[in-house]
Amino acid sequence: GAVVSQHPSRVICKSGTSVKIECRSLDFQATTMFWYRQFPKQSLMLMATSNEGSKATYEQGVEKDKFLINHASLTLSTLTVTSAHPEDSSFYICSARGSPGRGGEVTQYFGPGTRLLVL
Amino acid sequence: AQTVTQSQPEMSVQEAETVTLSCTYDTSESDYYLFWYKQPPSRQMILVIRQEAYKQQNATENRFSVNFQKAAKSFSLKISDSQLGDAAMYFCAPLQGGSEKLVFGKGMKLTVNP
């Protein structure tokens, strides 16, 4: 159980275009999803937290107008990189978590990641 | 902000041997969770083990076990009978108290030698 998928696994796009990445929880309802960015040989950096049906909460320094997050259902969150530029090239990873609270789920399960290359 | 320290950037172990990965963290909370994740070359983050701070008993998952020292804020991972498939980056990640956020350490690269 607790499987999270991401699509696409790899994408190459031209500078100035927008790219959408999907994150799906396949066998559980994800009340909260997280989006991370990982540079080569570095740790994960949290970009934003999204709760189903509400606006995402962005970490300091992350441009919300550039990285649009939509969490429209309990199984799907999307990250759209708008007007992508070469510096946006990175590995993007999502994670999902079920209902929180004592006795509830706190563990985050991760998707396989999306490698974005902006030319 | 909560900090996590994985002091050893790289370690190696012989196949079938035991290795311990260290992690220390800082928190003002009394009730929290701690996680170890591994990231193999595929870059898929995989949950290794989880510990609830309110539990005195150390968590164990097959060949993986933790040594949780709450007072010392230490959360080390022991891998017994190391296998080639254990080769990966290992990240220690406390769940930040009062929020839903994981705080990741810088990671430690484990090499398993045949």
XYZ file of N, CA and C in Angstrom:
699
model
N 0.803 -1.207 0.000
C 0.000 0.000 0.000
C 0.831 1.250 0.000
N 0.182 2.419 0.016
C 0.817 3.722 0.065
C 1.707 3.971 -1.141
N 1.125 3.861 -2.308
C 1.869 4.085 -3.545
C 1.523 5.462 -4.105
N 2.560 6.169 -4.492
C 2.404 7.493 -5.082
C 3.057 7.484 -6.456
N 2.331 7.974 -7.438
C 2.894 8.023 -8.785
C 3.107 9.468 -9.204
N 3.998 9.660 -10.145
C 4.265 10.976 -10.699
C 4.352 10.856 -12.200
N 3.847 11.879 -12.877
C 3.898 11.863 -14.325
C 4.081 13.280 -14.859
N 4.984 13.514 -15.789
C 5.869 12.528 -16.412
C 7.089 12.237 -15.548
N 7.835 11.231 -15.906
C 9.062 10.929 -15.171
C 10.204 11.821 -15.650
N 10.093 12.248 -16.881
C 11.132 13.099 -17.454
C 10.493 14.008 -18.493
N 10.896 15.258 -18.492
C 10.362 16.190 -19.474
C 11.439 17.183 -19.875
N 11.475 17.436 -21.180
C 12.376 18.453 -21.734
C 11.500 19.499 -22.404
N 11.743 20.746 -22.087
C 10.920 21.787 -22.698
C 11.783 22.988 -23.075
N 11.201 23.844 -23.883
C 11.904 25.055 -24.293
C 11.672 26.162 -23.284
N 12.636 27.030 -23.169
C 12.529 28.157 -22.263
C 11.305 28.992 -22.601
N 10.543 29.360 -21.590
C 9.357 30.175 -21.779
C 8.061 29.399 -21.798
N 8.149 28.101 -21.926
C 6.935 27.287 -21.918
C 6.600 26.863 -20.500
N 5.384 26.333 -20.324
C 4.934 25.859 -19.018
C 4.883 24.338 -19.002
N 5.155 23.784 -17.874
C 5.183 22.328 -17.722
C 4.340 21.934 -16.521
N 3.499 20.929 -16.691
C 2.660 20.448 -15.588
C 3.125 19.067 -15.166
N 3.278 18.891 -13.868
C 3.665 17.599 -13.288
C 2.520 17.123 -12.397
N 2.128 15.881 -12.574
C 1.032 15.321 -11.785
C 1.565 14.385 -10.706
N 0.917 14.422 -9.570
C 1.245 13.546 -8.445
C -0.048 12.889 -7.982
N -0.068 11.575 -7.983
C -1.281 10.840 -7.603
C -1.014 9.840 -6.492
N -1.906 9.800 -5.510
C -1.871 8.726 -4.520
C -2.782 7.627 -5.053
N -2.241 6.432 -5.216
C -2.961 5.383 -5.935
C -3.853 4.531 -5.048
N -3.508 4.386 -3.795
C -4.270 3.472 -2.950
C -4.634 4.071 -1.597
N -4.582 5.377 -1.497
C -5.037 6.017 -0.264
C -5.425 7.458 -0.588
N -6.198 8.041 0.297
C -6.610 9.421 0.108
C -5.602 10.345 0.784
N -5.043 11.215 -0.011
C -3.986 12.101 0.473
C -4.572 13.457 0.848
N -4.732 13.683 2.138
C -5.242 14.982 2.566
C -4.208 16.077 2.350
N -2.959 15.695 2.381
C -1.888 16.667 2.200
C -0.848 16.104 1.242
N -0.416 16.977 0.333
C 0.669 16.614 -0.572
C 1.754 17.666 -0.487
N 2.956 17.229 -0.729
C 4.118 18.100 -0.617
C 4.898 18.062 -1.926
N 5.487 19.189 -2.263
C 6.350 19.263 -3.444
C 7.747 19.672 -3.010
N 8.713 18.877 -3.489
C 10.117 19.112 -3.165
C 10.909 19.316 -4.450
N 12.044 19.935 -4.268
C 12.993 20.092 -5.363
C 14.323 19.552 -4.860
N 15.022 18.850 -5.727
C 16.307 18.289 -5.333
C 17.348 18.563 -6.407
N 18.404 19.253 -6.012
C 19.521 19.486 -6.905
C 20.492 18.315 -6.784
N 21.316 18.105 -7.811
C 22.240 16.960 -7.799
C 23.084 16.900 -6.536
N 23.125 15.728 -5.955
C 23.932 15.441 -4.771
C 23.558 16.312 -3.576
N 22.336 16.772 -3.545
C 21.880 17.556 -2.411
C 20.632 16.927 -1.805
N 20.224 17.498 -0.704
C 19.048 16.992 -0.015
C 17.780 17.545 -0.662
N 16.652 17.131 -0.132
C 15.376 17.618 -0.644
C 15.058 18.967 -0.023
N 14.545 19.843 -0.852
C 14.128 21.163 -0.393
C 12.616 21.280 -0.574
N 11.916 21.504 0.514
C 10.468 21.628 0.435
C 10.104 22.926 -0.266
N 9.223 22.812 -1.261
C 8.768 23.994 -1.976
C 7.427 24.481 -1.430
N 6.505 23.530 -1.252
C 5.167 23.924 -0.844
C 4.407 22.735 -0.290
N 3.394 23.078 0.479
C 2.490 22.094 1.065
C 1.094 22.393 0.563
N 0.406 21.358 0.116
C -0.954 21.610 -0.368
C -1.942 20.679 0.318
N -3.023 21.255 0.750
C -4.116 20.490 1.331
C -5.287 20.488 0.363
N -5.952 19.374 0.268
C -7.047 19.229 -0.688
C -8.086 20.316 -0.493
N -8.391 20.991 -1.577
C -9.442 22.002 -1.557
C -9.029 23.372 -1.059
N -7.782 23.546 -0.709
C -7.353 24.864 -0.242
C -6.072 25.283 -0.956
N -5.719 26.545 -0.774
C -4.526 27.059 -1.439
C -3.267 26.467 -0.827
N -2.269 26.333 -1.664
C -0.996 25.785 -1.191
C -0.260 26.801 -0.328
N 0.535 26.284 0.574
C 1.400 27.115 1.409
C 2.821 26.964 0.905
N 3.421 28.069 0.496
C 4.743 28.036 -0.105
C 5.819 28.351 0.927
N 6.961 27.722 0.747
C 8.094 28.014 1.609
C 8.709 29.346 1.203
N 9.416 29.911 2.157
C 10.054 31.202 1.897
C 11.008 31.089 0.718
N 10.896 32.046 -0.179
C 11.783 32.078 -1.337
C 11.248 31.353 -2.552
N 10.149 30.665 -2.425
C 9.555 29.969 -3.567
C 8.474 30.852 -4.168
N 8.599 31.130 -5.456
C 7.656 32.026 -6.125
C 6.351 31.293 -6.436
N 5.299 31.703 -5.790
C 4.019 31.016 -5.983
C 3.441 31.237 -7.371
N 3.779 32.350 -8.008
C 3.268 32.593 -9.355
C 4.035 31.800 -10.400
N 5.204 31.334 -10.024
C 6.004 30.555 -10.956
C 5.693 29.063 -10.789
N 5.499 28.645 -9.583
C 5.221 27.247 -9.290
C 3.787 27.135 -8.781
N 2.878 26.900 -9.725
C 1.462 26.845 -9.393
C 1.089 25.443 -8.935
N 0.449 25.369 -7.780
C 0.075 24.073 -7.231
C -1.432 24.013 -7.081
N -1.988 22.908 -7.557
C -3.419 22.674 -7.446
C -3.640 21.307 -6.832
N -4.466 21.244 -5.809
C -4.758 19.972 -5.121
C -6.269 19.800 -5.149
N -6.764 19.448 -6.328
C -8.199 19.485 -6.572
C -8.947 18.294 -5.996
N -8.252 17.206 -5.749
C -8.937 16.024 -5.209
C -8.037 15.343 -4.184
N -8.579 14.357 -3.522
C -7.824 13.665 -2.484
C -6.786 12.699 -3.045
N -6.709 12.608 -4.364
C -5.725 11.708 -4.952
C -4.832 12.386 -5.982
N -5.025 13.674 -6.214
C -4.266 14.329 -7.271
C -3.829 15.730 -6.876
N -2.550 15.992 -7.072
C -2.013 17.339 -6.955
C -1.158 17.587 -8.192
N -1.184 18.821 -8.667
C -0.368 19.158 -9.828
C 0.531 20.346 -9.514
N 1.712 20.292 -10.089
C 2.672 21.399 -10.015
C 2.911 21.880 -11.428
N 2.631 23.150 -11.677
C 2.887 23.734 -12.985
C 4.021 24.732 -12.869
N 5.069 24.482 -13.629
C 6.188 25.415 -13.696
C 5.891 26.351 -14.857
N 5.577 27.590 -14.557
C 5.174 28.532 -15.593
C 6.392 29.277 -16.146
N 6.357 29.536 -17.446
C 7.442 30.252 -18.106
C 8.800 29.724 -17.619
N 8.988 28.455 -17.879
C 10.188 27.792 -17.361
C 11.459 28.360 -17.986
N 12.506 28.415 -17.195
C 13.815 28.855 -17.646
C 14.850 27.801 -17.255
N 16.016 27.863 -17.865
C 17.033 26.835 -17.573
C 17.326 26.649 -16.084
N 17.232 27.708 -15.305
C 17.521 27.576 -13.878
C 16.439 26.797 -13.129
N 15.307 26.551 -13.799
C 14.254 25.731 -13.189
C 14.521 24.236 -13.396
N 15.518 23.929 -14.203
C 15.867 22.523 -14.417
C 16.250 21.901 -13.093
N 15.636 20.770 -12.799
C 15.865 20.142 -11.497
C 15.099 18.829 -11.441
N 15.190 18.182 -10.300
C 14.427 16.964 -10.021
C 13.330 17.356 -9.036
N 12.084 17.153 -9.439
C 10.952 17.530 -8.608
C 10.293 16.262 -8.061
N 10.077 16.256 -6.772
C 9.512 15.076 -6.110
C 8.279 15.486 -5.322
N 7.237 14.689 -5.421
C 6.065 14.931 -4.591
C 5.958 13.845 -3.525
N 5.269 14.164 -2.473
C 4.949 13.161 -1.462
C 3.506 13.365 -1.035
N 2.944 12.335 -0.447
C 1.551 12.398 -0.024
C 1.395 11.765 1.343
N 0.443 12.295 2.071
C 0.185 11.813 3.422
C -1.315 11.733 3.642
N -1.741 10.724 4.409
C -3.161 10.584 4.693
C -3.604 11.508 5.797
N -4.651 11.155 6.478
C -5.216 12.008 7.518
C -4.284 12.095 8.714
N -4.006 13.284 9.236
C -3.046 13.440 10.314
C -3.653 13.188 11.689
N -2.871 13.386 12.720
C -3.365 13.290 14.087
C -2.974 11.994 14.753
N -3.066 12.002 16.075
C -2.709 10.808 16.851
C -3.532 9.628 16.345
N -2.882 8.563 16.057
C -3.557 7.411 15.490
C -3.767 7.535 14.004
N -3.583 8.723 13.489
C -3.698 8.930 12.059
C -2.354 8.815 11.391
N -2.306 9.166 10.176
C -1.108 8.945 9.394
C -0.239 10.189 9.349
N 1.028 10.044 9.678
C 1.962 11.153 9.552
C 3.037 10.872 8.530
N 3.146 9.626 8.112
C 4.219 9.250 7.202
C 3.963 9.795 5.811
N 4.993 10.359 5.209
C 4.929 10.819 3.828
C 5.456 9.724 2.923
N 4.708 9.472 1.857
C 5.125 8.501 0.845
C 5.437 9.270 -0.429
N 6.546 8.914 -1.029
C 7.066 9.724 -2.120
C 6.796 9.136 -3.494
N 6.600 10.050 -4.444
C 6.535 9.654 -5.827
C 7.943 9.411 -6.356
N 8.056 8.879 -7.562
C 9.372 8.546 -8.125
C 10.141 9.740 -8.661
N 9.503 10.910 -8.701
C 10.202 12.106 -9.143
C 10.051 12.388 -10.624
N 10.258 13.658 -10.963
C 10.216 14.124 -12.359
C 11.475 14.921 -12.636
N 12.154 14.508 -13.671
C 13.373 15.219 -14.064
C 13.005 16.240 -15.124
N 13.169 17.509 -14.813
C 12.832 18.592 -15.735
C 14.101 19.212 -16.280
N 14.153 19.291 -17.596
C 15.270 19.968 -18.259
C 14.692 21.060 -19.146
N 15.098 22.275 -18.895
C 14.625 23.422 -19.676
C 15.766 23.908 -20.557
N 15.525 23.902 -21.850
C 16.581 24.280 -22.799
C 16.522 25.753 -23.142
N 14.501 27.415 13.573
C 14.125 26.286 12.722
C 14.836 25.018 13.189
N 14.150 23.939 12.993
C 14.718 22.664 13.400
C 15.920 22.327 12.530
N 16.970 21.766 13.142
C 18.146 21.381 12.385
C 18.386 19.889 12.525
N 18.961 19.323 11.493
C 19.272 17.901 11.462
C 20.716 17.758 11.006
N 21.481 16.953 11.699
C 22.887 16.784 11.366
C 23.191 15.323 11.092
N 23.645 15.083 9.886
C 24.196 13.776 9.540
C 25.676 14.047 9.300
N 26.478 13.712 10.260
C 27.863 14.174 10.267
C 28.758 13.430 9.282
N 28.343 12.241 8.873
C 29.192 11.456 7.964
C 28.605 11.535 6.558
N 29.271 12.216 5.630
C 28.708 12.309 4.284
C 28.766 10.993 3.513
N 29.722 10.147 3.847
C 29.844 8.867 3.143
C 30.322 7.793 4.090
N 29.861 6.577 3.851
C 30.341 5.414 4.590
C 30.347 4.223 3.640
N 31.149 3.244 3.981
C 31.133 2.003 3.220
C 31.114 0.827 4.180
N 30.554 -0.257 3.712
C 30.429 -1.458 4.534
C 30.596 -2.677 3.638
N 31.128 -3.721 4.205
C 31.243 -4.970 3.469
C 29.898 -5.696 3.502
N 29.598 -6.333 2.429
C 28.382 -7.136 2.360
C 28.344 -8.094 3.545
N 27.146 -8.222 4.142
C 26.884 -9.090 5.291
C 27.328 -8.489 6.629
N 28.028 -7.363 6.585
C 28.439 -6.719 7.823
C 27.363 -5.755 8.305
N 27.628 -5.161 9.470
C 26.691 -4.217 10.086
C 27.258 -2.812 10.027
N 26.393 -1.860 9.794
C 26.823 -0.462 9.728
C 25.812 0.395 10.464
N 26.305 1.456 11.081
C 25.430 2.380 11.816
C 25.579 3.785 11.263
N 24.447 4.380 10.925
C 24.410 5.737 10.384
C 23.928 6.667 11.492
N 24.631 7.763 11.681
C 24.300 8.646 12.796
C 23.432 9.823 12.350
N 22.659 10.324 13.283
C 21.822 11.494 13.039
C 21.526 12.161 14.378
N 21.725 13.446 14.429
C 21.294 14.215 15.593
C 20.398 15.334 15.106
N 19.552 15.800 15.980
C 18.576 16.811 15.575
C 18.309 17.738 16.743
N 17.640 18.794 16.424
C 17.308 19.768 17.445
C 15.802 19.991 17.418
N 15.164 19.924 18.565
C 13.741 20.197 18.638
C 13.389 20.644 20.048
N 12.347 21.437 20.142
C 11.838 21.845 21.453
C 10.568 21.082 21.796
N 10.146 20.217 20.882
C 8.931 19.453 21.092
C 9.219 18.232 21.973
N 8.170 17.707 22.586
C 8.319 16.490 23.379
C 7.698 15.295 22.667
N 6.799 15.589 21.752
C 6.126 14.513 21.018
C 6.318 14.761 19.534
N 6.971 13.853 18.865
C 7.259 14.043 17.442
C 7.581 12.689 16.824
N 7.848 12.703 15.545
C 8.180 11.484 14.815
C 9.522 11.663 14.128
N 10.182 10.550 13.912
C 11.477 10.560 13.231
C 11.456 9.489 12.150
N 12.087 9.802 11.032
C 12.082 8.886 9.898
C 13.493 8.731 9.332
N 13.727 7.568 8.778
C 14.861 7.357 7.887
C 14.291 6.978 6.528
N 14.774 7.690 5.502
C 14.433 7.368 4.130
C 15.720 7.015 3.399
N 15.607 6.141 2.400
C 16.740 5.865 1.543
C 16.396 6.282 0.114
N 17.421 6.717 -0.605
C 17.236 7.117 -2.002
C 18.304 6.406 -2.834
N 17.929 5.300 -3.470
C 18.876 4.573 -4.330
C 19.124 5.358 -5.607
N 19.984 4.849 -6.473
C 20.277 5.567 -7.726
C 19.049 5.899 -8.571
N 17.980 5.147 -8.428
C 16.742 5.460 -9.153
C 16.135 6.784 -8.699
N 16.551 7.269 -7.538
C 16.112 8.529 -6.907
C 14.723 8.436 -6.287
N 14.156 7.239 -6.240
C 12.882 7.048 -5.532
C 13.150 7.080 -4.035
N 12.475 7.954 -3.319
C 12.606 8.017 -1.870
C 11.784 6.884 -1.258
N 12.442 6.073 -0.445
C 11.801 4.896 0.132
C 11.870 4.985 1.647
N 10.729 4.811 2.299
C 10.701 4.805 3.758
C 11.426 3.569 4.278
N 12.366 3.795 5.186
C 13.096 2.697 5.800
C 12.486 2.327 7.148
N 12.310 3.350 7.985
C 11.830 3.081 9.336
C 11.316 4.359 9.963
N 10.427 4.219 10.911
C 9.841 5.371 11.578
C 9.823 5.117 13.083
N 10.032 6.193 13.839
C 10.045 6.098 15.298
C 9.146 7.174 15.889
N 8.301 6.795 16.820
C 7.515 7.778 17.542
C 8.272 8.164 18.798
N 8.425 9.445 19.045
C 9.240 9.901 20.168
C 8.664 9.503 21.513
N 7.354 9.290 21.575
C 6.740 8.944 22.857
C 6.940 7.469 23.205
N 7.442 6.697 22.252
C 7.696 5.286 22.503
C 9.142 5.087 22.953
N 9.326 4.394 24.049
C 10.679 4.132 24.529
C 11.351 3.016 23.746
N 10.542 2.132 23.202
C 11.104 1.007 22.472
C 11.610 1.457 21.111
N 12.817 1.024 20.766
C 13.387 1.357 19.474
C 12.683 0.595 18.362
N 12.430 1.289 17.274
C 11.753 0.666 16.139
C 12.686 -0.305 15.423
N 12.084 -1.349 14.873
C 12.827 -2.357 14.113
C 12.001 -2.769 12.913
N 12.680 -2.884 11.767
C 12.052 -3.381 10.553
C 13.039 -4.333 9.896
N 12.849 -5.609 10.173
C 13.726 -6.632 9.594
C 15.194 -6.322 9.918
N 16.014 -6.060 8.934
C 17.450 -5.833 9.171
C 17.762 -4.413 9.637
N 16.744 -3.569 9.683
C 16.947 -2.169 10.037
C 16.421 -1.912 11.445
N 17.210 -1.254 12.239
C 16.764 -0.886 13.582
C 17.343 0.475 13.924
N 16.714 1.118 14.898
C 17.203 2.438 15.294
C 17.649 2.396 16.744
N 18.526 3.333 17.073
C 18.912 3.597 18.450
C 18.472 5.027 18.724
N 17.338 5.144 19.375
C 16.729 6.448 19.630
C 17.068 6.878 21.052
N 17.796 7.939 21.167
C 18.177 8.513 22.454
C 17.524 9.892 22.551
N 16.349 9.932 23.185
C 15.562 11.163 23.165
C 16.272 12.314 23.858
N 16.844 12.047 25.005
C 17.499 13.123 25.754
C 18.682 13.688 24.977
N 19.381 12.835 24.291
C 20.542 13.262 23.510
C 20.146 13.749 22.126
N 18.873 13.597 21.772
C 18.362 13.971 20.441
C 19.199 13.298 19.365
N 19.303 11.992 19.514
C 20.082 11.179 18.590
C 19.197 10.072 18.038
N 19.363 9.808 16.758
C 18.480 8.843 16.071
C 19.322 8.117 15.030
N 20.041 7.098 15.444
C 20.926 6.401 14.524
C 20.238 5.179 13.930
N 20.660 4.828 12.749
C 20.094 3.695 12.014
C 21.141 2.605 11.896
N 20.778 1.404 12.304
C 21.676 0.260 12.176
C 21.159 -0.666 11.092
N 22.036 -0.998 10.173
C 21.704 -1.936 9.114
C 22.518 -3.200 9.361
N 21.840 -4.281 9.596
C 22.506 -5.558 9.834
C 22.536 -6.377 8.549
N 23.541 -7.265 8.452
C 23.627 -8.145 7.287
C 23.460 -7.329 5.996
N 24.307 -6.333 5.827
C 24.183 -5.412 4.695
C 24.159 -6.153 3.367
N 23.305 -5.666 2.499
C 23.163 -6.249 1.175
C 23.498 -5.207 0.115
N 23.840 -5.682 -1.084
C 24.215 -4.770 -2.160
C 23.094 -3.766 -2.446
N 21.866 -4.220 -2.281
C 20.722 -3.351 -2.534
C 20.528 -2.261 -1.499
N 21.314 -2.322 -0.428
C 21.219 -1.266 0.589
C 22.003 -0.024 0.177
N 22.794 -0.133 -0.869
C 23.584 1.011 -1.326
C 22.647 2.127 -1.772
N 22.784 3.284 -1.155
C 21.872 4.403 -1.426
C 22.314 5.613 -0.624
N 21.624 6.721 -0.866
C 21.707 7.875 0.031
C 20.684 7.649 1.130
N 21.079 7.905 2.355
C 20.170 7.760 3.482
C 19.937 9.121 4.114
N 18.669 9.436 4.309
C 18.302 10.723 4.879
C 17.563 10.527 6.201
N 18.030 11.245 7.195
C 17.340 11.296 8.477
C 16.364 12.468 8.397
N 15.139 12.278 8.897
C 14.143 13.334 8.735
C 13.170 13.348 9.907
N 13.374 14.252 10.843
C 12.366 14.446 11.879
C 11.158 15.152 11.291
N 10.010 14.864 11.854
C 8.798 15.586 11.475
C 8.725 16.798 12.373
N 8.780 17.969 11.769
C 8.857 19.205 12.521
C 7.653 19.358 13.441
N 7.925 19.583 14.709
C 6.863 19.682 15.683
C 5.878 20.779 15.359
N 4.607 20.483 15.493
C 3.579 21.485 15.274
C 3.252 21.724 13.819
N 3.967 21.071 12.940
C 3.668 21.234 11.514
C 3.665 19.865 10.861
N 3.480 19.864 9.576
C 3.443 18.600 8.853
C 4.750 18.347 8.116
N 5.727 19.213 8.332
C 6.885 19.198 7.457
C 7.994 18.281 7.953
N 8.557 17.541 7.028
C 9.771 16.794 7.299
C 10.967 17.736 7.150
N 11.926 17.582 8.034
C 13.167 18.343 7.934
C 14.265 17.359 7.592
N 14.819 17.476 6.412
C 15.790 16.496 5.955
C 17.210 16.888 6.315
N 17.997 15.877 6.705
C 19.423 16.084 6.825
C 20.047 16.125 5.440
N 21.360 16.347 5.401
C 22.048 16.454 4.116
C 22.221 15.106 3.435
N 22.009 14.050 4.184
C 22.122 12.727 3.592
C 23.498 12.121 3.774
N 23.532 10.795 3.652
C 24.776 10.059 3.769
C 24.790 8.978 2.704
N 25.858 8.944 1.949
C 25.962 7.953 0.879
C 26.578 6.673 1.429
N 25.813 5.587 1.333
C 26.298 4.292 1.784
C 26.695 3.438 0.591
N 27.911 2.947 0.635
C 28.400 2.015 -0.374
C 28.529 0.639 0.275
N 28.049 -0.368 -0.428
C 28.174 -1.735 0.060
C 29.129 -2.487 -0.855
N 30.205 -2.952 -0.285
C 31.242 -3.642 -1.067
C 31.023 -5.152 -1.054
N 31.093 -5.781 -2.213
C 30.876 -7.236 -2.273
C 32.058 -8.010 -1.710
